[in-house]
């Protein structure tokens, strides 16, 4: 839980060429990754309010057993997130396999695309709020499947290999 966290800086992972003069290619750094889209911000505010009201309406005895209200049910970084990103890089591959009961994850959940990872973290999923790790900024080799691991086929028929 002590692994460094780095923010997504870009928000455009689909363009072939980035116009760095265009503010739209950058993530809104004044907001958490989970609320880059206003509809998600409203979702998390409503969830917090619901949990807060529920918590306030409990007796003192019930409150001791309840979790206080929260915005996010998961963390932006944990050991699973770090291993998710570093699965192609030994010795993290072995650590990932130990974490996953000796098997790779389902191919569709395996880290395979920056566009998908940003989309899920920033607006498409209310449970995926992960940020980046330092390797994204200095060690691009971790994105390549240089060891030739077999991560399987995604439902669309595409083999998981290097990260796009």
CSV table of C-alpha atoms in Angstrom, one decimal:
chain,number,residue,atom,x,y,z
A,1,UNK,CA,0.0,0.0,0.0
A,2,UNK,CA,3.1,2.3,-0.1
A,3,UNK,CA,3.6,2.2,-3.9
A,4,UNK,CA,3.7,5.7,-5.4
A,5,UNK,CA,0.7,7.1,-7.2
A,6,UNK,CA,0.8,9.3,-10.2
A,7,UNK,CA,-2.1,11.0,-11.9
A,8,UNK,CA,-3.5,10.5,-15.3
A,9,UNK,CA,-2.4,13.7,-17.1
A,10,UNK,CA,-3.9,13.1,-20.5
A,11,UNK,CA,-7.5,12.3,-21.3
A,12,UNK,CA,-7.1,11.6,-25.0
A,13,UNK,CA,-5.9,8.0,-25.6
A,14,UNK,CA,-7.4,7.6,-29.0
A,15,UNK,CA,-5.9,10.3,-31.2
A,16,UNK,CA,-2.9,9.4,-33.3
A,17,UNK,CA,-1.4,12.9,-32.8
A,18,UNK,CA,-2.1,15.0,-29.7
A,19,UNK,CA,-2.5,18.8,-29.9
A,20,UNK,CA,-0.9,19.9,-26.7
A,21,UNK,CA,-2.3,23.3,-27.2
A,22,UNK,CA,-5.8,21.9,-26.9
A,23,UNK,CA,-6.9,21.8,-23.2
A,24,UNK,CA,-9.3,18.9,-24.1
A,25,UNK,CA,-6.5,16.4,-24.3
A,26,UNK,CA,-5.7,16.9,-20.6
A,27,UNK,CA,-7.4,15.5,-17.6
A,28,UNK,CA,-9.0,18.0,-15.1
A,29,UNK,CA,-6.4,17.8,-12.4
A,30,UNK,CA,-8.5,19.8,-10.0
A,31,UNK,CA,-10.9,16.9,-9.7
A,32,UNK,CA,-10.3,13.2,-8.8
A,33,UNK,CA,-10.0,10.8,-11.6
A,34,UNK,CA,-13.4,9.4,-10.8
A,35,UNK,CA,-15.3,12.6,-11.5
A,36,UNK,CA,-13.9,13.8,-14.8
A,37,UNK,CA,-17.4,13.6,-16.1
A,38,UNK,CA,-20.1,15.7,-14.3
A,39,UNK,CA,-22.6,12.8,-14.3
A,40,UNK,CA,-20.2,10.8,-12.2
A,41,UNK,CA,-19.7,13.6,-9.8
A,42,UNK,CA,-23.4,13.8,-9.2
A,43,UNK,CA,-23.5,10.0,-8.7
A,44,UNK,CA,-20.8,10.0,-6.0
A,45,UNK,CA,-22.5,13.0,-4.3
A,46,UNK,CA,-25.8,11.3,-4.3
A,47,UNK,CA,-24.3,8.1,-2.9
A,48,UNK,CA,-22.6,9.9,-0.1
A,49,UNK,CA,-25.8,11.8,0.8
A,50,UNK,CA,-27.8,8.5,0.8
A,51,UNK,CA,-25.2,6.8,3.1
A,52,UNK,CA,-25.0,9.9,5.3
A,53,UNK,CA,-28.8,10.0,5.7
A,54,UNK,CA,-28.9,6.3,6.4
A,55,UNK,CA,-26.0,6.6,9.0
A,56,UNK,CA,-27.7,9.6,10.7
A,57,UNK,CA,-31.0,7.6,11.0
A,58,UNK,CA,-29.3,4.8,12.9
A,59,UNK,CA,-29.3,4.4,16.7
A,60,UNK,CA,-26.0,4.8,18.5
A,61,UNK,CA,-25.7,1.0,18.8
A,62,UNK,CA,-26.3,0.5,15.1
A,63,UNK,CA,-23.8,3.2,14.1
A,64,UNK,CA,-21.0,1.3,15.9
A,65,UNK,CA,-21.6,-1.6,13.4
A,66,UNK,CA,-22.0,0.6,10.3
A,67,UNK,CA,-19.4,2.1,8.1
A,68,UNK,CA,-19.6,5.9,8.0
A,69,UNK,CA,-20.6,7.5,4.7
A,70,UNK,CA,-18.1,7.5,1.9
A,71,UNK,CA,-17.7,8.7,-1.7
A,72,UNK,CA,-15.7,5.7,-3.1
A,73,UNK,CA,-16.0,2.1,-2.2
A,74,UNK,CA,-12.5,1.3,-3.6
A,75,UNK,CA,-9.1,3.0,-3.5
A,76,UNK,CA,-7.3,4.7,-6.3
A,77,UNK,CA,-4.2,2.5,-5.7
A,78,UNK,CA,-3.6,-0.8,-3.9
A,79,UNK,CA,-1.4,-3.9,-4.5
A,80,UNK,CA,-3.9,-5.4,-6.9
A,81,UNK,CA,-3.8,-2.2,-9.0
A,82,UNK,CA,0.0,-2.1,-9.1
A,83,UNK,CA,0.2,-5.8,-10.1
A,84,UNK,CA,-2.6,-5.2,-12.7
A,85,UNK,CA,-0.4,-2.6,-14.4
A,86,UNK,CA,2.9,-4.5,-14.0
A,87,UNK,CA,1.7,-8.0,-15.0
A,88,UNK,CA,4.0,-8.1,-18.1
A,89,UNK,CA,7.1,-7.3,-16.1
A,90,UNK,CA,8.9,-10.0,-14.1
A,91,UNK,CA,9.1,-10.4,-11.1
A,92,UNK,CA,5.7,-8.7,-10.8
A,93,UNK,CA,4.3,-11.4,-13.1
A,94,UNK,CA,4.9,-14.0,-10.4
A,95,UNK,CA,3.6,-11.7,-7.7
A,96,UNK,CA,0.4,-11.2,-9.9
A,97,UNK,CA,0.0,-15.0,-10.3
A,98,UNK,CA,0.3,-15.5,-6.5
A,99,UNK,CA,-2.2,-12.8,-6.0
A,100,UNK,CA,-4.6,-14.4,-8.5
A,101,UNK,CA,-4.3,-18.0,-7.3
A,102,UNK,CA,-1.8,-19.0,-10.0
A,103,UNK,CA,-3.6,-17.8,-13.0
A,104,UNK,CA,-3.8,-14.7,-15.2
A,105,UNK,CA,-7.0,-12.7,-15.0
A,106,UNK,CA,-9.9,-13.0,-17.4
A,107,UNK,CA,-8.6,-11.5,-20.7
A,108,UNK,CA,-11.2,-8.8,-20.9
A,109,UNK,CA,-10.1,-7.6,-17.4
A,110,UNK,CA,-6.4,-7.7,-18.2
A,111,UNK,CA,-4.7,-4.4,-18.7
A,112,UNK,CA,-4.6,-4.2,-22.5
A,113,UNK,CA,-5.5,-0.6,-23.5
A,114,UNK,CA,-4.8,2.9,-22.2
A,115,UNK,CA,-8.0,4.2,-23.7
A,116,UNK,CA,-10.1,1.5,-21.9
A,117,UNK,CA,-8.2,2.1,-18.6
A,118,UNK,CA,-8.8,5.8,-18.8
A,119,UNK,CA,-12.4,5.4,-19.8
A,120,UNK,CA,-13.2,3.1,-17.0
A,121,UNK,CA,-11.4,5.2,-14.3
A,122,UNK,CA,-12.7,8.5,-15.4
A,123,UNK,CA,-16.3,8.0,-16.3
A,124,UNK,CA,-17.5,4.5,-17.4
A,125,UNK,CA,-17.3,2.6,-14.1
A,126,UNK,CA,-18.3,3.7,-10.6
A,127,UNK,CA,-16.1,1.1,-9.0
A,128,UNK,CA,-12.8,1.6,-11.0
A,129,UNK,CA,-11.1,4.8,-9.8
A,130,UNK,CA,-7.5,3.8,-10.3
A,131,UNK,CA,-4.7,6.3,-10.9
A,132,UNK,CA,-1.3,5.5,-12.6
A,133,UNK,CA,2.0,4.3,-11.2
A,134,UNK,CA,5.4,6.0,-11.9
A,135,UNK,CA,6.4,3.5,-14.5
A,136,UNK,CA,4.0,5.2,-16.9
A,137,UNK,CA,6.3,8.2,-16.9
A,138,UNK,CA,9.7,6.6,-17.2
A,139,UNK,CA,9.6,2.9,-18.2
A,140,UNK,CA,7.5,2.2,-21.3
A,141,UNK,CA,8.8,-1.4,-21.5
A,142,UNK,CA,6.3,-2.5,-18.9
A,143,UNK,CA,3.6,-2.0,-21.5
A,144,UNK,CA,5.2,-4.6,-23.8
A,145,UNK,CA,4.7,-8.4,-23.4
A,146,UNK,CA,8.4,-9.1,-24.0
A,147,UNK,CA,8.2,-12.4,-22.2
A,148,UNK,CA,5.4,-13.7,-24.5
A,149,UNK,CA,2.9,-14.5,-21.7
A,150,UNK,CA,-0.4,-16.0,-22.9
A,151,UNK,CA,-3.0,-13.7,-21.5
A,152,UNK,CA,-5.7,-15.2,-23.7
A,153,UNK,CA,-8.4,-13.9,-26.1
A,154,UNK,CA,-10.8,-11.2,-25.2
A,155,UNK,CA,-14.5,-11.7,-26.0
A,156,UNK,CA,-14.0,-9.7,-29.3
A,157,UNK,CA,-11.5,-12.3,-30.4
A,158,UNK,CA,-8.4,-10.1,-30.0
A,159,UNK,CA,-5.4,-11.6,-28.2
A,160,UNK,CA,-4.2,-9.7,-25.2
A,161,UNK,CA,-0.5,-9.0,-25.8
A,162,UNK,CA,1.1,-5.5,-25.7
A,163,UNK,CA,-0.9,-2.6,-24.2
A,164,UNK,CA,-2.4,-0.3,-26.8
